[in-house]
PDB file of C-alpha atoms in Angstrom:
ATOM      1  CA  UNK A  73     -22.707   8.805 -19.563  1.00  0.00           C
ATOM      2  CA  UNK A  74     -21.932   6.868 -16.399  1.00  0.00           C
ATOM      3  CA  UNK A  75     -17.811   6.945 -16.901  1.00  0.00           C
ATOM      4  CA  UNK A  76     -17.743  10.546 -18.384  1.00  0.00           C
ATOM      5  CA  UNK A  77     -19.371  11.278 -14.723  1.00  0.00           C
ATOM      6  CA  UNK A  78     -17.015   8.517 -13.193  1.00  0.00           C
ATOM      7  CA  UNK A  79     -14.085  10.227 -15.232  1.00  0.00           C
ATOM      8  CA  UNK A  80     -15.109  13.833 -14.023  1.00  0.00           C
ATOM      9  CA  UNK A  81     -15.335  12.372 -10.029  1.00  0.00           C
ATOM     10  CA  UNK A  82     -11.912  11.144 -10.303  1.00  0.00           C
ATOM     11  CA  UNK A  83     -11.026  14.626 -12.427  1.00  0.00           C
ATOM     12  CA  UNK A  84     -12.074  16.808  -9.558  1.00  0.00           C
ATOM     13  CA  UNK A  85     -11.424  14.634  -6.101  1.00  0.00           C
ATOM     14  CA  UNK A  86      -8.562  15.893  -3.528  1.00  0.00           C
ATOM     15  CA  UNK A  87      -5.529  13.575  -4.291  1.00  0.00           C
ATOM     16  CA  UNK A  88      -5.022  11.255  -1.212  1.00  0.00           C
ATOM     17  CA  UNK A  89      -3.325  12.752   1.644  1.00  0.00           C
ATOM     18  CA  UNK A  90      -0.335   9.817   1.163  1.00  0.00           C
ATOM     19  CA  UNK A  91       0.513   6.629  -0.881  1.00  0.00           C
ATOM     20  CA  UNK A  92       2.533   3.747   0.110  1.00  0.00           C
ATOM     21  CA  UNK A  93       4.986   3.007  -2.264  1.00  0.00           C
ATOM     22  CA  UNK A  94       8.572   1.070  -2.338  1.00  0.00           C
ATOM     23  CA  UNK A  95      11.534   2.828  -1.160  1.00  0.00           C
ATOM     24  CA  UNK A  96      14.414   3.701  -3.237  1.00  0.00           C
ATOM     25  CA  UNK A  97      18.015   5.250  -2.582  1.00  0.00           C
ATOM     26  CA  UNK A  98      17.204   8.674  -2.681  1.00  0.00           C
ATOM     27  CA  UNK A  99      14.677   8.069   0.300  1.00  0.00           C
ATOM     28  CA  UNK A 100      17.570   6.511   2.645  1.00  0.00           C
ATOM     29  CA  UNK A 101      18.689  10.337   4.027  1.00  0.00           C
ATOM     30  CA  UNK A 102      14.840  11.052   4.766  1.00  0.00           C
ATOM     31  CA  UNK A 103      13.957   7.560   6.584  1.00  0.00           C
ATOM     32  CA  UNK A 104      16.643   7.904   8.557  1.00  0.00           C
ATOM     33  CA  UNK A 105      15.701  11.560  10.023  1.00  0.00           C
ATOM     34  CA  UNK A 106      12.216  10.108  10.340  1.00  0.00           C
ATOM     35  CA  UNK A 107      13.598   7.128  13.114  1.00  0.00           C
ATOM     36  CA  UNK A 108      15.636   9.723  14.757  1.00  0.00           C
ATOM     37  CA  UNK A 109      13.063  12.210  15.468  1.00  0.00           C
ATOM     38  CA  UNK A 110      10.644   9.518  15.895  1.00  0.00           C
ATOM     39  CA  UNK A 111      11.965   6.823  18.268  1.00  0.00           C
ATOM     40  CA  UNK A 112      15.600   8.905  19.345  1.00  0.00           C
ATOM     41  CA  UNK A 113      18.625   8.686  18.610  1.00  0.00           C
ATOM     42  CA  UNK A 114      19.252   5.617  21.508  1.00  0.00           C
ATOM     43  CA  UNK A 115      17.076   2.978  18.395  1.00  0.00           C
ATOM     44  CA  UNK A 116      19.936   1.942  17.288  1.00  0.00           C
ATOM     45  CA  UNK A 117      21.257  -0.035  20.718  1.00  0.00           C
ATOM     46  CA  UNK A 118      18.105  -2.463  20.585  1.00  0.00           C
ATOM     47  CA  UNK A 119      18.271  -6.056  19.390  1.00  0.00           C
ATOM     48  CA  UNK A 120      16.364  -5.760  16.417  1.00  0.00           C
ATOM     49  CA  UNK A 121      17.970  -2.831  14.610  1.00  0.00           C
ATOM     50  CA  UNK A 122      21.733  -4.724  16.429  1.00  0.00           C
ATOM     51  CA  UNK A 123      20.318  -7.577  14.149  1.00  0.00           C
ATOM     52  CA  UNK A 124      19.282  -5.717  10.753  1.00  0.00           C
ATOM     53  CA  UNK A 125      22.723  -3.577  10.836  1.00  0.00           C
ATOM     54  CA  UNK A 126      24.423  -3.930   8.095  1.00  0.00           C
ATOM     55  CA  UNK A 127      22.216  -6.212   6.127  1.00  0.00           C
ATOM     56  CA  UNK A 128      19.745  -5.007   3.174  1.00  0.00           C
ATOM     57  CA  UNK A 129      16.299  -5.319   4.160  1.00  0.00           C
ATOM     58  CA  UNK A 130      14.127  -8.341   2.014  1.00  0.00           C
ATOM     59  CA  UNK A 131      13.809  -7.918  -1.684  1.00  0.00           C
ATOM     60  CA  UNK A 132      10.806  -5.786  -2.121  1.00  0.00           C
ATOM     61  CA  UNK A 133      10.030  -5.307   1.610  1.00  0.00           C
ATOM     62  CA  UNK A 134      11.303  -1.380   2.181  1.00  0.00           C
ATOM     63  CA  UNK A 135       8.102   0.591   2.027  1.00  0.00           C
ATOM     64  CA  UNK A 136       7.409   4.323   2.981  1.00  0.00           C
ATOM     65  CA  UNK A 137       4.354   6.443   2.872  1.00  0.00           C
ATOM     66  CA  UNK A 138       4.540   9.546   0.992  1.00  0.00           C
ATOM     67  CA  UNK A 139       2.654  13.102   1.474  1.00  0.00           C
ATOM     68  CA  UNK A 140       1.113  14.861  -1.339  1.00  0.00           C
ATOM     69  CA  UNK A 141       4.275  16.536  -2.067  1.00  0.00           C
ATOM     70  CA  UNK A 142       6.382  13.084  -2.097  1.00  0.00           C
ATOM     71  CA  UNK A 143       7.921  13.466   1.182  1.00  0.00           C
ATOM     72  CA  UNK A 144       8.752  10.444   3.399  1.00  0.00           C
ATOM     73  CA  UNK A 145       6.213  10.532   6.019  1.00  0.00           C
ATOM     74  CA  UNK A 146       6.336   7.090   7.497  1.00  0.00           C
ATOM     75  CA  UNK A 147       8.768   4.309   6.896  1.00  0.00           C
ATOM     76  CA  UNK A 148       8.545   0.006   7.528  1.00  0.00           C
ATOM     77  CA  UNK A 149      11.110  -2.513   6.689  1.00  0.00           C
ATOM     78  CA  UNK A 150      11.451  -6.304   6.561  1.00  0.00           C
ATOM     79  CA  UNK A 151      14.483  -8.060   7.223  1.00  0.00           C
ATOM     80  CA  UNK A 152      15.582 -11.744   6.260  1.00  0.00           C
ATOM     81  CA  UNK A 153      16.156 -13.724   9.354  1.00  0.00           C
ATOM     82  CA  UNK A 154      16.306 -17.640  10.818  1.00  0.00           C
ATOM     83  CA  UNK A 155      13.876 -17.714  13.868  1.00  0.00           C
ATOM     84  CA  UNK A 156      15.352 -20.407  15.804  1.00  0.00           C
ATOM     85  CA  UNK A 157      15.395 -23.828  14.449  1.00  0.00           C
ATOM     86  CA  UNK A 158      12.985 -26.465  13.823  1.00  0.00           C
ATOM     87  CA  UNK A 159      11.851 -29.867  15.908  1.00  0.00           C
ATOM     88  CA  UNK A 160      14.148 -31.654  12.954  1.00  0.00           C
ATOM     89  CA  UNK A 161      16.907 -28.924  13.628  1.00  0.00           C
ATOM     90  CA  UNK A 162      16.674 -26.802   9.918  1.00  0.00           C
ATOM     91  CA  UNK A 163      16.788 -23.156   9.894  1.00  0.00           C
ATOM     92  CA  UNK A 164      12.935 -21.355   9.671  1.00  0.00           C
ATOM     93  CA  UNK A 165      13.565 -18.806   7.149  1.00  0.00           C
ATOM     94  CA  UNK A 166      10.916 -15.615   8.645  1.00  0.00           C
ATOM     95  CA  UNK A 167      11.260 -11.904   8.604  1.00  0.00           C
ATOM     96  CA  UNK A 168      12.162  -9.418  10.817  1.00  0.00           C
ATOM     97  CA  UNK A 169       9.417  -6.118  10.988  1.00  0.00           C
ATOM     98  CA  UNK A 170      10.643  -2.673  12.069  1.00  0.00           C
ATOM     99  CA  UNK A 171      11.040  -0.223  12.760  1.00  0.00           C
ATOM    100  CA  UNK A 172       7.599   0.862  11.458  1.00  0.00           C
ATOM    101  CA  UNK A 173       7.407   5.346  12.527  1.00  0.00           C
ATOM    102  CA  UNK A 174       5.171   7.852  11.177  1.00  0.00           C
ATOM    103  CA  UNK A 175       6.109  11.614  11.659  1.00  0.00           C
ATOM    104  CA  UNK A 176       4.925  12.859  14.677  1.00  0.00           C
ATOM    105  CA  UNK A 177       2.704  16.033  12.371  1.00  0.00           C
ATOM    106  CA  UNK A 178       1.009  12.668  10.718  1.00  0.00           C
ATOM    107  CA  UNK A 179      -0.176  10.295  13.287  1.00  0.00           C
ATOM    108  CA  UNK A 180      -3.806   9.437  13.353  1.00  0.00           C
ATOM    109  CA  UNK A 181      -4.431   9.416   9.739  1.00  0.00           C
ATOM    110  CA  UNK A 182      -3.875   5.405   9.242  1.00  0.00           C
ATOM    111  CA  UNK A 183      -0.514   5.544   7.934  1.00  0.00           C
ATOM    112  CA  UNK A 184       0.806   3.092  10.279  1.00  0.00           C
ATOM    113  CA  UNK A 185      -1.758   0.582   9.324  1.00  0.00           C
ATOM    114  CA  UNK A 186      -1.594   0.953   5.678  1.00  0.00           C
ATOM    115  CA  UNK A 187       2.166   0.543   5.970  1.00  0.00           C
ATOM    116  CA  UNK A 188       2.125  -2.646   8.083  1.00  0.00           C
ATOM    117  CA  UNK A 189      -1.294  -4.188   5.484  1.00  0.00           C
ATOM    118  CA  UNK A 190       0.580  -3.024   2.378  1.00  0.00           C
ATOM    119  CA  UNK A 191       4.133  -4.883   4.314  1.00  0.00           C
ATOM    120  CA  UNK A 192       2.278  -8.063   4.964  1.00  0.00           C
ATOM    121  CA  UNK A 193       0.471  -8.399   1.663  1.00  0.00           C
ATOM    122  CA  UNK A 194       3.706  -7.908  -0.257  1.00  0.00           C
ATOM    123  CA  UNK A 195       5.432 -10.586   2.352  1.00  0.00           C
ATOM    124  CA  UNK A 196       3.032 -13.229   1.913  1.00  0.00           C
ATOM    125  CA  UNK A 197       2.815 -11.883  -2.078  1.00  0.00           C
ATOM    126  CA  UNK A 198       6.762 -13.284  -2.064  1.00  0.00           C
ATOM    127  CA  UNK A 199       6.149 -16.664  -0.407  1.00  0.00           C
ATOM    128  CA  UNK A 200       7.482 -15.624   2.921  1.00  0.00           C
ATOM    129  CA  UNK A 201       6.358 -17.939   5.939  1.00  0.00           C
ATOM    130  CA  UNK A 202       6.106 -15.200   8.929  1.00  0.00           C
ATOM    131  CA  UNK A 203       7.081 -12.076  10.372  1.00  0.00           C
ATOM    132  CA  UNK A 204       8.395 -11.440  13.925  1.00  0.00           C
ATOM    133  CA  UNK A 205       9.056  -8.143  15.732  1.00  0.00           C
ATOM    134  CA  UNK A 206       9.342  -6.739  19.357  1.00  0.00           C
ATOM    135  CA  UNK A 207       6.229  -3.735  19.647  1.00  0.00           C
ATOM    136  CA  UNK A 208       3.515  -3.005  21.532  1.00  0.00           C
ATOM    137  CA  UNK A 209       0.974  -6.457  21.756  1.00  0.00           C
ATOM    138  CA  UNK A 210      -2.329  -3.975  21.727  1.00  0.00           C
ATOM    139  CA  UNK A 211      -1.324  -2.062  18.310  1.00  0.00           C
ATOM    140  CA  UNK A 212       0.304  -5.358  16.474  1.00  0.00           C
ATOM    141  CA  UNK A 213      -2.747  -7.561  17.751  1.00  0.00           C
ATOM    142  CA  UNK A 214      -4.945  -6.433  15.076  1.00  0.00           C
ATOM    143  CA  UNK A 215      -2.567  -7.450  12.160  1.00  0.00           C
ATOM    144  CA  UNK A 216      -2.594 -11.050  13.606  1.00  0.00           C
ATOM    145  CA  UNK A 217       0.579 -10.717  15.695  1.00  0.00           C
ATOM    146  CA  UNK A 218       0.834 -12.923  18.978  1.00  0.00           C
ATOM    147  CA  UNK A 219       3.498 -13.685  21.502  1.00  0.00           C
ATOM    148  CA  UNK A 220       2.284 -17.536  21.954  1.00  0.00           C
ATOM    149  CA  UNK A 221       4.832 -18.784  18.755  1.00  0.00           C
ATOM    150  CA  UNK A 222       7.928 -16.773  19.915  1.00  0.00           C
ATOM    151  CA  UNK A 223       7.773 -18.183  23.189  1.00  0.00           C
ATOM    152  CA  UNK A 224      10.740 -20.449  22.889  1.00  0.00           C
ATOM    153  CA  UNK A 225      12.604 -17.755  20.615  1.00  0.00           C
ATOM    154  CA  UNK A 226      15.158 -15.466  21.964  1.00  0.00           C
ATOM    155  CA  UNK A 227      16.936 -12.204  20.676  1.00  0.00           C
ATOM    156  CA  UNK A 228      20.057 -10.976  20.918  1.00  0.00           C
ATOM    157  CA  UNK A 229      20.563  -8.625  23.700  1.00  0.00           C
ATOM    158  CA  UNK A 230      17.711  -7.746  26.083  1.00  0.00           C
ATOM    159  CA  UNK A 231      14.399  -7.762  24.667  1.00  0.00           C
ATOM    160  CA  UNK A 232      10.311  -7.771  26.186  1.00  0.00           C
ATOM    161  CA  UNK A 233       9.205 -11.094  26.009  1.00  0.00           C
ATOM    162  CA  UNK A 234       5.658  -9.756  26.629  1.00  0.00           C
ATOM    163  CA  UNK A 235       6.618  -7.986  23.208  1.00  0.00           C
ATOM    164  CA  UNK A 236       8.370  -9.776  21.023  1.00  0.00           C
ATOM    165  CA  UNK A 237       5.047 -10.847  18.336  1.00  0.00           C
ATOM    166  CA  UNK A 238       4.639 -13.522  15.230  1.00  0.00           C
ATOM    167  CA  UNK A 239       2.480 -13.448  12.602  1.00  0.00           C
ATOM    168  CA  UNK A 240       2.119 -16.984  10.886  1.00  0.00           C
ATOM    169  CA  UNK A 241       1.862 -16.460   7.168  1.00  0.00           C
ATOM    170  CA  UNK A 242       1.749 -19.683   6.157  1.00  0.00           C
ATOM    171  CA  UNK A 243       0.000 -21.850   8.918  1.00  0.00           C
ATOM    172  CA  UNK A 244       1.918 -23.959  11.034  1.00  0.00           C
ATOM    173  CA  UNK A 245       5.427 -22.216   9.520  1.00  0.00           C
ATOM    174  CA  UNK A 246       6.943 -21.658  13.310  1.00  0.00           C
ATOM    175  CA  UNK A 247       5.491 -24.757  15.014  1.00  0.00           C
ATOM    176  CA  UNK A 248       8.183 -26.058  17.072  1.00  0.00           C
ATOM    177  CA  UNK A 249      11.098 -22.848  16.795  1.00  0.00           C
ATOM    178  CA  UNK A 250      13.078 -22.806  19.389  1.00  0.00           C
ATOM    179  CA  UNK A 251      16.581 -21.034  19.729  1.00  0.00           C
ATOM    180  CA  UNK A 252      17.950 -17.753  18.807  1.00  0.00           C
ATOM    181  CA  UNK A 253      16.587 -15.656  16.015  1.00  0.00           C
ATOM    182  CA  UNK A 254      19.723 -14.364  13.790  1.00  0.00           C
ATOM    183  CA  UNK A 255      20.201 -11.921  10.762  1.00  0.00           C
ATOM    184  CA  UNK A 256      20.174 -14.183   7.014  1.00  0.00           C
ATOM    185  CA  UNK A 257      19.959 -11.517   5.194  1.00  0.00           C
ATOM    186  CA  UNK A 258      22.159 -10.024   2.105  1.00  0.00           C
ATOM    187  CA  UNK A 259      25.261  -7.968   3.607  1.00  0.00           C
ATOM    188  CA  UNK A 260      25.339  -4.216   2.243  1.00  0.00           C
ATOM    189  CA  UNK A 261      28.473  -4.123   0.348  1.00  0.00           C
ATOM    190  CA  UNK A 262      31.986  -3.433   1.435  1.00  0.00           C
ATOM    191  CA  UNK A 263      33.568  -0.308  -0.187  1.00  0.00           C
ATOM    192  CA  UNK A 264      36.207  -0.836  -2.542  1.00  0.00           C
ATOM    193  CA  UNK A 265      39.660   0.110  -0.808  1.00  0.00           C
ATOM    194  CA  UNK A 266      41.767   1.927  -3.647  1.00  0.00           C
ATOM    195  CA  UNK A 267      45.495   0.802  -3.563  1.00  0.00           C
ATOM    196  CA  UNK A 268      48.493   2.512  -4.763  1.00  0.00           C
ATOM    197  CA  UNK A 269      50.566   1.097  -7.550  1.00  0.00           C
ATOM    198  CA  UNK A 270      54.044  -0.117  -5.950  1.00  0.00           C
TER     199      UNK A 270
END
């Protein structure tokens, strides 16, 4: 009797007001309206997006949250990228985090914070050692992310020191990085340039 009453619960209760789920192609057109009206047209000049253009973000790391009606409400992305170097001088493979929006009409309703949980989980899911980004200390602080491990890291271009944030994964994965943080992820593709027969 228990799960017919279970089954009629789940029967009857409002569908959630979104759902996280991975992004695909067909979501591309909607994201990027969503960073536009969100953090202006002007995103595109700082040093993380200057360091995630024209790369494909991290297998299985493009996540959006989706209203009721499947629209793209909110929108996070991880990027492939070597944070500086090590004591021995080898690359330390990380991720790059961002832009993370939510439209404007949705804010306050946790979408944010299920993107970034449902973004880490998959991250450390894949075997991935940490995640940098450059955002505001007070909202990233409760995920875990600190400024004291990219203190000897640098970005391209100008960037808040007081806001560029780690999150160690694995423990001890950026003890000792030191130097510039570059793009290592996959290159989008190159469109094929027809040529006329001679």
């Amino acid at each position: 009797m228990a799960a017919v009453l279970e089954s009629m619960r789940a029967l009857f209760a409002p569908a959630p007001a979104f759902v996280i789920d991975h992004e695909t192609p067909a979501d591309v057109v909607a994201r990027e309206a969503l960073l536009d009206r969100t953090m202006g047209r002007d995103r595109r000049k700082k040093s993380s997006e200057k360091i995630c253009s024209g790369r494909i973000p991290a297998e299985g790391l493009a996540l959006v949250a989706r209203d009721r009606a499947g629209h793209v409400i909110g929108t996070v992305r991880l990027w492939s990228i070597e944070a500086g170097v090590s004591r021995e001088g080898q690359a330390i493979d990380a991720l790059l985090l961002g832009p993370l929006a939510v439209d404007c009409a949705h804010e306050g309703k946790g979408i944010g914070a299920a993107l970034m949980r449902a973004a880490l989980l998959e991250a450390r899911k894949r075997g991935h050692g940490a995640v940098l980004l450059v955002g505001d200390a007070p909202y990233y602080e409760r995920f875990g992310f600190f400024a004291d491990k990219t203190q000897h890291l640098v970005m391209p271009g100008p960037f808040a020191r007081d806001r560029f944030l780690a999150l160690e994964l694995a423990p001890g994965w950026l003890e000792g990085a030191a130097g510039m943080v570059v793009a290592s992820g996959r290159k989008l593709s190159q469109p094929m340039v027809s040529r006329r027969a001679a």
